[in-house]
Short mmCIF file of C-alpha atoms in Angstrom, two decimals:
data_model
loop_
_atom_site.label_atom_id
_atom_site.label_comp_id
_atom_site.label_asym_id
_atom_site.label_seq_id
_atom_site.Cartn_x
_atom_site.Cartn_y
_atom_site.Cartn_z
CA MET N 1 -0.24 0.18 0.04
CA ARG N 2 0.95 3.46 -0.77
CA SER N 3 1.64 5.82 2.00
CA ILE N 4 3.47 8.70 3.38
CA TYR N 5 4.50 8.92 6.69
CA VAL N 6 5.18 11.42 8.72
CA ASN N 7 5.31 13.04 12.50
CA GLN N 8 1.53 13.11 13.35
CA VAL N 9 1.77 15.70 15.66
CA GLY N 10 4.13 18.04 13.83
CA PHE N 11 6.87 20.44 14.30
CA PHE N 12 8.63 23.35 15.78
CA PRO N 13 8.67 25.96 12.68
CA GLU N 14 12.66 26.12 12.77
CA SER N 15 12.79 22.35 13.26
CA TYR N 16 14.37 19.35 10.60
CA LYS N 17 10.93 18.92 9.34
CA LYS N 18 10.32 15.56 6.67
CA ALA N 19 7.76 13.03 5.41
CA VAL N 20 8.91 9.29 4.21
CA LEU N 21 7.35 8.02 1.25
CA ASN N 22 7.30 4.45 0.11
CA PHE N 23 6.48 4.78 -3.61
CA LYS N 24 8.35 7.13 -6.08
CA ALA N 25 7.60 10.33 -6.79
CA SER N 26 9.83 13.45 -8.14
CA GLU N 27 7.77 16.10 -6.67
CA PHE N 28 5.70 16.76 -3.26
CA GLU N 29 3.74 19.39 -1.98
CA VAL N 30 2.47 20.72 1.19
CA CYS N 31 -0.97 22.12 1.37
CA ASN N 32 -3.10 23.85 4.47
CA ASP N 33 -6.39 22.74 5.79
CA LYS N 34 -8.19 24.30 3.46
CA GLY N 35 -6.19 22.28 0.80
CA GLU N 36 -3.96 25.11 -0.55
CA SER N 37 -0.64 24.49 -1.75
CA VAL N 38 1.87 26.53 0.31
CA PHE N 39 5.38 24.38 -0.59
CA LYS N 40 6.86 22.38 -3.26
CA GLY N 41 9.93 20.38 -3.24
CA ASN N 42 11.98 17.39 -4.95
CA ILE N 43 12.02 14.47 -3.35
CA ARG N 44 15.47 12.61 -2.50
CA HIS N 45 15.53 8.17 -3.22
CA PHE N 46 16.98 6.51 -0.30
CA GLY N 47 16.67 3.16 -1.14
CA THR N 48 15.71 0.39 0.65
CA ASP N 49 17.05 -0.93 4.31
CA GLU N 50 16.92 -3.78 6.57
CA ILE N 51 14.71 -2.12 9.17
CA SER N 52 12.00 -0.86 6.99
CA GLY N 53 12.27 -3.39 4.72
CA GLU N 54 10.78 -0.65 2.41
CA ASP N 55 12.19 1.59 -0.56
CA THR N 56 12.14 4.83 0.74
CA PHE N 57 11.95 8.74 -0.83
CA VAL N 58 12.21 11.34 1.51
CA ALA N 59 10.41 14.33 1.13
CA ASP N 60 12.14 17.17 3.27
CA PHE N 61 10.63 20.66 3.85
CA SER N 62 12.51 22.09 6.81
CA LYS N 63 12.66 25.49 4.92
CA MET N 64 9.07 25.81 5.56
CA ILE N 65 8.49 28.08 8.67
CA GLN N 66 4.62 28.91 7.99
CA THR N 67 2.54 28.21 11.04
CA GLY N 68 -0.74 25.92 10.66
CA LYS N 69 -2.27 22.46 10.23
CA PHE N 70 -0.99 21.02 6.91
CA TYR N 71 -0.53 17.78 5.21
CA VAL N 72 2.21 16.34 2.43
CA CYS N 73 0.62 14.68 -1.05
CA ALA N 74 2.31 13.33 -4.07
CA GLU N 75 1.41 11.63 -6.81
CA GLY N 76 -2.10 12.01 -5.44
CA TYR N 77 -1.79 10.40 -2.00
CA LYS N 78 -2.02 11.85 1.64
CA SER N 79 -0.25 11.93 4.96
CA THR N 80 -2.35 12.31 8.03
CA THR N 81 -3.09 16.17 9.16
CA PHE N 82 -0.43 17.64 11.43
CA GLU N 83 0.79 21.12 13.12
CA ILE N 84 3.55 23.23 12.69
CA SER N 85 4.13 25.80 16.03
CA GLU N 86 5.67 27.22 18.77
CA ASN N 87 3.97 25.07 20.97
CA VAL N 88 2.89 22.18 19.24
CA TYR N 89 4.24 19.71 21.63
CA ASP N 90 2.18 21.12 24.49
CA LYS N 91 -0.54 18.66 24.65
CA LEU N 92 2.19 15.82 24.00
CA MET N 93 4.32 17.49 27.61
CA LYS N 94 0.93 17.09 29.48
CA ASP N 95 -0.53 14.09 28.42
CA ILE N 96 2.41 11.87 29.32
CA CYS N 97 3.54 13.25 32.46
CA LYS N 98 -0.29 12.68 33.48
CA CYS N 99 0.01 9.55 32.77
CA PHE N 100 1.75 8.78 36.13
CA TYR N 101 -1.11 10.33 37.91
CA TYR N 102 -3.71 7.88 36.03
CA LEU N 103 -1.44 4.88 37.12
CA ARG N 104 -1.64 5.45 41.06
CA CYS N 105 -2.40 2.95 43.19
CA GLY N 106 -4.52 2.87 46.25
CA ASP N 107 -6.54 5.96 47.26
CA ALA N 108 -4.94 8.72 45.13
CA LEU N 109 -7.77 9.44 42.05
CA THR N 110 -10.25 11.53 42.47
CA LYS N 111 -13.23 12.27 39.55
CA GLU N 112 -12.11 15.96 39.43
CA PHE N 113 -8.76 15.25 38.18
CA ALA N 114 -9.26 11.69 36.60
CA GLY N 115 -12.38 12.30 35.09
CA GLU N 116 -14.20 9.42 33.32
CA TYR N 117 -11.14 7.16 33.95
CA TYR N 118 -11.16 7.63 37.93
CA HIS N 119 -11.63 4.12 39.72
CA LYS N 120 -12.49 3.49 43.09
CA PRO N 121 -9.27 2.77 45.52
CA CYS N 122 -7.53 -0.27 45.19
CA HIS N 123 -5.00 -2.26 46.93
CA MET N 124 -5.67 -0.85 50.19
CA GLU N 125 -4.95 -4.24 52.47
CA MET N 126 -1.05 -4.13 54.51
CA ALA N 127 0.91 -6.77 52.09
CA THR N 128 2.42 -9.93 53.80
CA VAL N 129 6.04 -10.14 53.56
CA TYR N 130 6.51 -13.56 51.35
CA GLY N 131 7.93 -16.20 53.15
CA GLU N 132 6.99 -14.09 56.74
CA GLU N 133 3.45 -15.01 57.11
CA ASN N 134 3.33 -13.13 60.50
CA VAL N 135 4.93 -10.02 59.07
CA LYS N 136 2.20 -7.66 57.53
CA VAL N 137 3.29 -3.94 56.17
CA ASP N 138 1.66 -0.69 54.81
CA VAL N 139 2.78 -0.25 51.26
CA LYS N 140 -0.27 1.72 49.55
CA GLY N 141 0.54 4.19 46.87
CA GLY N 142 3.08 4.56 44.13
CA TRP N 143 2.52 3.93 40.48
CA HIS N 144 0.85 0.47 38.97
CA ASP N 145 4.21 -0.50 37.02
CA ALA N 146 2.38 -1.18 33.42
CA GLY N 147 0.05 -3.33 31.74
CA ASP N 148 -0.39 -5.32 35.73
CA TYR N 149 -0.90 -3.98 38.67
CA GLY N 150 2.92 -4.86 40.37
CA ARG N 151 4.97 -2.35 42.30
CA TYR N 152 8.34 -2.76 41.63
CA SER N 153 11.31 -1.02 43.43
CA THR N 154 13.51 -1.27 40.47
CA ALA N 155 11.58 -0.16 38.14
CA GLY N 156 9.99 2.83 39.93
CA ALA N 157 13.31 4.06 40.93
CA VAL N 158 14.39 3.90 37.17
CA ALA N 159 11.15 6.02 35.98
CA LEU N 160 11.70 8.54 38.87
CA ALA N 161 15.44 8.92 37.56
CA HIS N 162 14.31 10.02 34.61
CA LEU N 163 11.80 12.77 35.56
CA LEU N 164 14.34 14.10 38.47
CA PHE N 165 16.91 13.99 35.67
CA GLY N 166 15.03 16.12 33.46
CA VAL N 167 14.02 18.39 36.05
CA ARG N 168 17.55 18.64 36.99
CA PHE N 169 18.63 18.94 33.14
CA PHE N 170 15.64 21.16 32.12
CA ASN N 171 13.68 24.06 34.24
CA ASN N 172 11.30 23.91 32.06
CA LEU N 173 10.06 20.31 33.44
CA LEU N 174 8.69 22.52 36.46
CA LYS N 175 6.64 25.02 34.66
CA VAL N 176 4.82 22.08 33.28
CA LYS N 177 0.77 21.91 34.73
CA PHE N 178 -1.08 18.81 33.99
CA ASN N 179 -3.84 19.02 35.93
CA ILE N 180 -3.18 16.57 39.33
CA PRO N 181 -3.99 17.66 42.79
CA GLU N 182 -1.62 20.62 44.24
CA VAL N 183 0.79 19.78 47.46
CA GLU N 184 1.28 22.44 49.24
CA VAL N 185 4.72 22.70 51.22
CA ASN N 186 5.65 25.82 53.96
CA GLY N 187 2.35 27.62 51.96
CA ASN N 188 4.05 27.00 48.44
CA VAL N 189 2.64 24.89 45.68
CA LEU N 190 5.01 22.04 44.00
CA PRO N 191 5.38 21.84 40.68
CA ASP N 192 3.24 19.39 39.10
CA ILE N 193 5.68 17.02 38.71
CA LEU N 194 7.33 17.10 41.78
CA SER N 195 4.31 16.51 43.27
CA GLU N 196 3.36 13.29 41.22
CA CYS N 197 7.10 12.28 41.55
CA LYS N 198 6.29 12.32 45.41
CA VAL N 199 3.97 10.02 45.13
CA GLU N 200 6.31 7.12 44.35
CA LEU N 201 9.07 8.31 46.50
CA ASP N 202 6.79 7.87 49.18
CA PHE N 203 5.83 4.63 48.43
CA LEU N 204 9.49 3.14 48.09
CA MET N 205 10.07 4.68 51.64
CA LYS N 206 7.91 2.53 52.50
CA MET N 207 9.13 -0.78 50.61
CA GLN N 208 12.47 -0.34 52.45
CA ARG N 209 13.00 -2.30 55.99
CA ASP N 210 14.32 -0.93 59.09
CA ASP N 211 17.75 -2.21 58.31
CA GLY N 212 17.93 -0.01 55.14
CA ALA N 213 17.67 -2.83 52.23
CA VAL N 214 14.81 -2.46 50.17
CA TRP N 215 12.49 -5.23 49.39
CA HIS N 216 12.20 -5.82 45.34
CA LYS N 217 8.58 -5.69 44.71
CA VAL N 218 5.01 -6.16 45.98
CA THR N 219 2.20 -7.87 43.74
CA THR N 220 0.35 -10.52 44.16
CA PHE N 221 1.13 -13.89 43.62
CA CYS N 222 0.39 -14.02 40.08
CA HIS N 223 -0.91 -11.19 37.66
CA ALA N 224 -4.83 -10.67 38.28
CA PRO N 225 -7.02 -11.22 35.33
CA PHE N 226 -8.10 -8.39 33.10
CA VAL N 227 -10.23 -6.90 35.82
CA MET N 228 -10.45 -2.93 37.24
CA PRO N 229 -7.56 -1.77 39.52
CA GLU N 230 -10.45 -2.40 42.87
CA ASP N 231 -12.17 -5.66 42.01
CA ASP N 232 -8.16 -7.56 42.11
CA LYS N 233 -8.27 -8.58 45.66
CA SER N 234 -6.27 -11.56 45.85
CA GLU N 235 -3.62 -11.03 48.54
CA LEU N 236 -0.47 -8.76 48.55
CA PHE N 237 2.98 -9.91 48.85
CA ILE N 238 6.14 -7.82 49.74
CA PHE N 239 8.64 -10.21 47.98
CA PRO N 240 12.60 -10.83 49.30
CA VAL N 241 15.33 -7.71 49.37
CA SER N 242 17.75 -7.24 46.82
CA SER N 243 20.61 -5.61 46.20
CA LEU N 244 19.41 -3.91 42.93
CA ALA N 245 16.47 -2.46 44.38
CA THR N 246 18.24 -1.38 47.32
CA ALA N 247 20.85 0.35 45.12
CA ASP N 248 18.49 2.04 43.26
CA VAL N 249 16.80 3.38 45.69
CA ALA N 250 19.67 4.49 47.44
CA ALA N 251 20.58 6.82 44.29
CA VAL N 252 16.88 7.56 43.48
CA PHE N 253 16.98 9.33 47.03
CA ALA N 254 19.88 11.26 46.49
CA LEU N 255 19.06 12.41 43.39
CA ALA N 256 15.46 13.57 44.79
CA TYR N 257 17.22 14.74 47.95
CA THR N 258 19.06 17.51 45.39
CA VAL N 259 15.72 18.93 43.95
CA TYR N 260 13.37 18.63 46.67
CA LYS N 261 15.41 20.44 49.07
CA ASP N 262 15.01 23.81 47.15
CA TYR N 263 11.31 23.38 48.18
CA ASP N 264 10.86 21.01 51.24
CA LYS N 265 13.78 20.72 53.85
CA GLU N 266 12.29 18.60 55.83
CA TYR N 267 11.00 16.20 53.63
CA ALA N 268 14.66 16.10 51.37
CA GLN N 269 16.20 15.64 54.50
CA LEU N 270 13.61 12.40 54.79
CA LEU N 271 15.42 11.59 51.64
CA LEU N 272 18.31 11.59 52.25
CA THR N 273 18.33 9.93 55.31
CA HIS N 274 16.54 6.63 53.60
CA SER N 275 19.08 6.60 50.77
CA LEU N 276 22.04 6.56 53.60
CA LYS N 277 20.64 4.40 55.88
CA ALA N 278 20.44 2.00 51.71
CA TYR N 279 23.98 2.65 50.79
CA ASP N 280 24.89 1.72 54.32
CA TRP N 281 23.35 -1.85 53.58
CA LEU N 282 24.97 -2.06 50.46
CA LYS N 283 28.77 -1.25 52.16
CA ALA N 284 27.56 -3.51 54.51
CA ASN N 285 26.58 -6.33 52.35
CA PRO N 286 29.06 -6.25 49.44
CA GLU N 287 28.22 -9.34 48.27
CA GLU N 288 25.58 -9.31 45.08
CA LEU N 289 21.81 -9.77 46.44
CA LEU N 290 20.11 -10.19 42.90
CA PHE N 291 16.17 -11.34 42.60
CA CYS N 292 14.78 -14.27 40.74
CA ASN N 293 10.70 -15.04 41.17
CA ALA N 294 9.60 -16.91 43.95
CA GLU N 295 8.57 -20.99 41.87
CA GLY N 296 4.90 -20.44 41.03
CA SER N 297 5.00 -16.47 40.57
CA ASN N 298 4.44 -14.78 37.36
CA THR N 299 4.57 -11.04 38.35
CA GLY N 300 7.41 -8.94 36.53
CA GLU N 301 10.46 -10.36 38.02
CA TYR N 302 12.86 -7.35 36.79
CA GLY N 303 15.87 -9.66 37.25
CA GLU N 304 19.08 -8.84 36.69
CA ALA N 305 22.68 -10.42 35.99
CA GLU N 306 24.81 -8.40 38.19
CA ASP N 307 24.30 -4.90 40.92
CA ILE N 308 27.72 -3.18 39.74
CA SER N 309 25.90 -0.42 37.77
CA ASN N 310 23.14 -0.27 40.33
CA ARG N 311 25.78 0.09 43.53
CA PHE N 312 27.97 2.71 40.51
CA PHE N 313 24.76 4.79 40.30
CA ALA N 314 24.50 5.16 43.84
CA ALA N 315 27.54 6.04 44.81
CA CYS N 316 27.16 8.97 42.00
CA ALA N 317 23.85 10.33 43.35
CA LEU N 318 25.37 10.72 46.74
CA TYR N 319 28.99 11.72 45.49
CA GLU N 320 26.76 14.59 43.77
CA ALA N 321 24.73 15.29 46.22
CA LEU N 322 26.75 15.68 48.98
CA ASP N 323 30.39 15.98 47.52
CA GLU N 324 32.02 13.63 49.72
CA LYS N 325 35.05 11.86 48.34
CA ASN N 326 34.64 8.53 49.79
CA TYR N 327 31.70 8.21 47.43
CA PHE N 328 33.86 9.30 44.11
CA GLU N 329 36.38 6.46 45.48
CA ASP N 330 33.61 4.23 45.44
CA ALA N 331 32.14 5.28 41.87
CA ILE N 332 35.87 4.50 40.84
CA ILE N 333 35.85 1.10 42.30
CA GLN N 334 32.77 0.18 40.78
CA LYS N 335 33.80 1.76 37.81
CA GLU N 336 36.72 -0.67 37.30
CA ARG N 337 34.50 -3.40 37.70
CA LEU N 338 31.83 -2.08 34.99
CA GLU N 339 34.80 -2.38 32.60
CA GLU N 340 36.00 -5.74 33.42
CA TYR N 341 32.33 -6.53 32.42
CA ASP N 342 31.90 -4.92 29.91
CA LYS N 343 34.65 -6.44 28.07
CA LYS N 344 33.26 -9.77 28.87
CA GLN N 345 29.66 -8.23 27.57
CA LYS N 346 31.39 -7.45 24.10
CA LEU N 347 32.55 -10.89 23.51
CA LYS N 348 29.14 -12.11 23.60
CA GLY N 349 28.90 -9.78 20.92
CA TYR N 350 27.26 -6.35 22.91
CA GLN N 351 27.47 -3.20 20.79
CA GLY N 352 26.45 -0.86 23.40
CA ASP N 353 28.10 1.34 25.66
CA ILE N 354 27.52 0.28 29.24
CA PHE N 355 27.90 3.73 30.56
CA THR N 356 25.13 5.14 28.48
CA CYS N 357 22.64 2.98 29.37
CA LEU N 358 19.95 4.35 30.87
CA GLY N 359 16.86 1.47 31.45
CA TRP N 360 16.00 -0.60 34.48
CA GLY N 361 18.10 -3.40 33.50
CA ASP N 362 21.57 -1.66 33.03
CA VAL N 363 22.26 1.85 34.98
CA ALA N 364 25.60 3.02 34.62
CA GLY N 365 24.20 5.70 32.89
CA LEU N 366 22.19 6.85 35.65
CA GLY N 367 25.27 7.19 37.81
CA ALA N 368 27.10 9.05 34.73
CA LEU N 369 24.50 11.51 34.33
CA CYS N 370 24.89 12.37 37.92
CA LEU N 371 28.68 12.92 37.58
CA LEU N 372 27.52 15.21 34.29
CA LEU N 373 25.17 17.18 36.70
CA LYS N 374 28.54 17.57 39.02
CA ASP N 375 30.07 19.07 36.10
CA GLU N 376 33.71 19.27 37.13
CA SER N 377 36.81 17.82 35.61
CA ASN N 378 38.55 14.55 36.68
CA ILE N 379 39.53 10.88 36.09
CA LEU N 380 36.25 9.75 35.64
CA THR N 381 33.60 12.88 34.99
CA ASP N 382 35.67 13.39 31.46
CA LYS N 383 35.95 9.85 30.50
CA ILE N 384 31.88 9.42 31.06
CA LYS N 385 31.60 12.59 28.39
CA LYS N 386 33.73 11.56 26.30
CA HIS N 387 31.61 7.87 26.46
CA PHE N 388 28.31 9.65 26.11
CA GLU N 389 29.89 11.27 23.15
CA ASP N 390 31.38 8.66 21.00
CA GLU N 391 27.59 6.83 21.93
CA ALA N 392 25.95 9.64 20.18
CA ASP N 393 28.06 9.42 17.12
CA ARG N 394 27.58 5.41 16.48
CA LEU N 395 23.49 6.83 16.94
CA CYS N 396 23.93 9.37 14.46
CA ALA N 397 25.99 6.57 11.84
CA ASN N 398 23.12 4.41 12.07
CA ALA N 399 20.59 7.25 11.48
CA LYS N 400 22.19 7.80 7.76
CA LYS N 401 21.50 3.49 7.06
CA ASN N 402 17.42 4.08 6.74
CA GLY N 403 15.66 6.55 4.89
CA PHE N 404 13.47 7.65 8.35
CA GLY N 405 16.79 8.92 9.81
CA LEU N 406 16.39 6.19 12.77
CA CYS N 407 19.10 5.83 14.94
CA MET N 408 18.12 1.76 15.68
CA GLU N 409 19.47 -1.09 14.02
CA LYS N 410 17.56 -4.32 13.53
CA ASP N 411 18.91 -5.81 16.58
CA ASP N 412 17.21 -3.09 18.83
CA PHE N 413 13.91 -4.43 17.76
CA ILE N 414 12.93 -6.29 21.05
CA TRP N 415 10.42 -6.34 23.47
CA GLY N 416 9.84 -2.29 23.95
CA SER N 417 12.02 -1.33 21.01
CA ASN N 418 10.36 2.21 21.99
CA MET N 419 12.11 2.75 25.49
CA GLU N 420 15.26 1.27 23.32
CA LEU N 421 15.03 4.17 20.80
CA LEU N 422 14.27 6.45 23.90
CA LYS N 423 16.85 5.66 26.04
CA TYR N 424 19.08 6.36 22.74
CA LEU N 425 17.50 9.54 22.43
CA MET N 426 18.44 10.04 25.95
CA VAL N 427 22.00 10.26 25.05
CA LEU N 428 21.87 12.09 22.00
CA THR N 429 20.05 14.55 24.40
CA VAL N 430 22.73 14.97 27.20
CA ALA N 431 25.40 14.18 23.85
CA ASP N 432 24.28 17.82 22.83
CA ARG N 433 24.05 19.17 25.87
CA ILE N 434 27.62 18.36 26.43
CA GLU N 435 28.97 19.68 22.81
CA LYS N 436 26.37 21.41 20.73
CA ASN N 437 25.98 19.30 17.60
CA ASP N 438 23.11 19.93 14.79
CA ALA N 439 23.54 16.19 13.51
CA TYR N 440 22.38 15.01 17.28
CA LYS N 441 19.35 17.73 17.29
CA ASN N 442 18.17 16.31 13.90
CA THR N 443 18.44 12.71 14.76
CA ILE N 444 16.65 13.25 18.13
CA GLU N 445 13.95 14.97 15.99
CA SER N 446 13.99 12.31 13.56
CA GLY N 447 13.34 9.65 16.59
CA ILE N 448 10.63 11.98 18.11
CA ASP N 449 9.18 11.95 14.27
CA TYR N 450 9.53 7.96 14.20
CA LEU N 451 7.53 7.50 17.65
CA LEU N 452 4.30 10.21 16.20
CA GLY N 453 3.61 8.24 13.21
CA CYS N 454 6.48 8.55 10.84
CA ASN N 455 7.80 4.79 10.63
CA SER N 456 6.42 1.94 8.19
CA MET N 457 3.39 1.14 10.22
CA ASP N 458 2.25 4.80 10.49
CA THR N 459 1.25 4.73 13.90
CA SER N 460 1.62 7.31 16.62
CA TYR N 461 2.90 4.83 19.44
CA VAL N 462 1.56 7.79 21.97
CA THR N 463 -1.95 7.26 22.71
CA GLY N 464 -4.16 10.41 21.91
CA ASN N 465 -1.23 12.17 20.18
CA GLY N 466 -1.80 11.64 16.16
CA GLU N 467 -4.28 11.31 13.84
CA LYS N 468 -3.39 7.57 13.67
CA ALA N 469 -2.72 7.08 17.39
CA PHE N 470 -2.82 3.37 18.99
CA LYS N 471 -5.33 2.78 20.77
CA ASN N 472 -5.39 -0.64 22.47
CA PRO N 473 -2.75 -1.36 25.12
CA HIS N 474 -2.35 -3.94 26.86
CA LEU N 475 -3.58 -2.35 29.49
CA ARG N 476 -6.15 -4.32 32.65
CA PRO N 477 -7.84 -0.83 33.28
CA THR N 478 -8.28 0.82 30.02
CA ALA N 479 -9.18 -3.37 28.69
CA VAL N 480 -12.01 -3.35 31.01
CA ASP N 481 -13.38 0.44 31.95
CA ASN N 482 -16.02 0.51 29.26
CA ILE N 483 -14.34 4.04 27.65
CA GLU N 484 -13.73 3.25 23.82
CA LEU N 485 -10.27 5.60 24.15
CA PRO N 486 -7.47 5.19 26.37
CA TRP N 487 -6.52 7.78 28.38
CA PRO N 488 -4.27 10.05 26.15
CA GLY N 489 -0.24 10.00 26.65
CA LEU N 490 0.66 6.10 26.71
CA VAL N 491 3.80 5.08 24.87
CA SER N 492 3.62 1.73 23.24
CA GLY N 493 6.50 -0.59 23.74
CA GLY N 494 6.24 -1.05 19.92
CA PRO N 495 7.64 -3.13 17.28
CA ASN N 496 9.52 -6.36 18.43
CA VAL N 497 10.77 -9.33 16.10
CA GLY N 498 10.21 -11.68 18.75
CA LEU N 499 6.73 -12.12 18.70
CA GLN N 500 6.58 -13.60 22.14
CA ASP N 501 2.73 -13.49 22.93
CA GLU N 502 0.11 -15.66 20.56
CA ARG N 503 -2.00 -12.80 19.26
CA ALA N 504 1.77 -11.42 18.18
CA LYS N 505 2.22 -14.49 15.85
CA GLU N 506 -0.61 -12.88 13.29
CA VAL N 507 2.66 -10.62 12.38
CA PRO N 508 3.83 -12.60 9.33
CA LYS N 509 7.38 -13.99 10.43
CA ASP N 510 9.07 -12.92 7.33
CA SER N 511 8.44 -9.27 8.39
CA ALA N 512 10.68 -6.28 9.06
CA PRO N 513 11.76 -5.50 11.80
CA MET N 514 9.74 -2.00 12.27
CA LYS N 515 6.56 -3.61 10.96
CA CYS N 516 6.68 -6.11 13.50
CA TYR N 517 3.97 -4.53 15.84
CA LEU N 518 -0.59 -5.23 16.06
CA ASP N 519 -2.06 -2.92 18.27
CA HIS N 520 -4.05 -5.26 20.06
CA ILE N 521 -4.67 -5.73 23.89
CA ASP N 522 -3.49 -9.31 23.79
CA CYS N 523 -0.03 -7.98 22.42
CA TYR N 524 1.70 -8.15 25.69
CA SER N 525 5.00 -8.33 23.82
CA LEU N 526 4.35 -5.71 21.64
CA ASN N 527 1.64 -3.29 22.81
CA GLU N 528 2.14 -3.24 26.43
CA ILE N 529 2.66 0.03 28.72
CA THR N 530 4.75 1.23 31.57
CA ILE N 531 6.05 3.82 33.65
CA TYR N 532 9.62 3.46 32.56
CA TRP N 533 8.80 4.19 28.69
CA ASN N 534 6.95 7.01 29.73
CA SER N 535 9.57 8.75 31.68
CA PRO N 536 12.16 8.77 29.09
CA LEU N 537 10.10 10.32 27.09
CA VAL N 538 9.86 13.61 29.34
CA PHE N 539 12.99 13.91 29.43
CA VAL N 540 13.55 13.89 25.83
CA MET N 541 10.23 16.23 25.06
CA ALA N 542 12.23 18.38 27.69
CA GLY N 543 14.97 18.34 26.34
CA LEU N 544 13.52 19.45 22.73
CA MET N 545 11.19 21.88 24.26
CA LYS N 546 13.80 24.49 26.04
#
């Protein structure tokens, strides 16, 4: 089928702008919403690439700065409508931030703010510490993690880190208002993003034992059926402590301390106290304590192969927060361990840079961001800057290999491929902050274009944003709430060559990586959502809108 793919939300007037065609044409036009031609240009033939499998043609209209609503047309075919304006991404930004509010657990949602997506209080009971049946703990609150109702310490800490780094790097995030309940401190109202982050921070404090260690997760023993959250009545279990969760929480509490001390010194000090308790536990327990699900339990495991990157993140975060030499020395020790680990990974064929990893599974990049915020020259930070610049250059080189200007390779189209993209866009955003580079900026914009519809599925992977935005996330409440559309701002996992669920097997096996996608509720391997797929998009958009 002949198609013209374009960012379905739109562009800033001065940004790089393109449409991608999958058919041959020599010229294109951009027309306004009245059907009037306002720009004409020639089309460049790119060729066929392995990630889209399409013979692609590129229509560049970057020189067009007129504002309004438009579409691209060629040979009688039209793209979806998009907007060009200075505030083109305002709605998107509000939507992706407010998603966290809709995912709140407990009794936090109100009809005033949730509207038709309100649900009754959920998961209000005390949770049983698994293996200690007589121990009950109050862990109400926080965010539901994904399509299920679990709450996971490492995942929550990483999502928080993305958001809080967004605040530290880009002050404009503090100005985004997305209609959630106000939190007042000492007569002043917290910025919305900090009010929302506080929900998860408060929950993670409840997940910490008195000795400083952090429980890995709280879930029912098995995933709930597709019911509303308040109808999930199975017993809640708190699953064992891990060094992964303890380190990530130590790190994010230290990071949060650097933000909240300017708004609420008492709360910031509480966060720091919890961070130090967690770090002390890590120092007293140097052997890794990883996590595996209990036999028969099928809720999210969030297992990791090592805890070195987590300990590195914690040391870097406390060094940045407190400027104490011992944390820097700890970071150096963990850096050396990471380099040895990375060598082994390279022998297995891993192509990325461990010091720019920004996901839940490898968090060394989050530690690196702490060092970059420190903004000082030392043997560690100078090397970190080089890591980010080298990885950004690799990503820009990838972007030249396909007509979409996408910085991904075929091996990146895994479960949660859109997060792989967003982590890369975070790297490019940080690299562009270290050293301004038009290639970095254009590659970031092409990545956002892809996410918002300039892809061979002709789909915007953010609900409610774009004429052809996906509508059927693998997400329990939106599947059963009898509301036609899900709330806006949810990021889909995206194309995945693994096709690991039964419904996904309807995708032809010989499909190009970019086409391994179905917008279907059953497709948990393609179309689930999660907090740490939304959070990097918040960071990237904050950088793009600065």
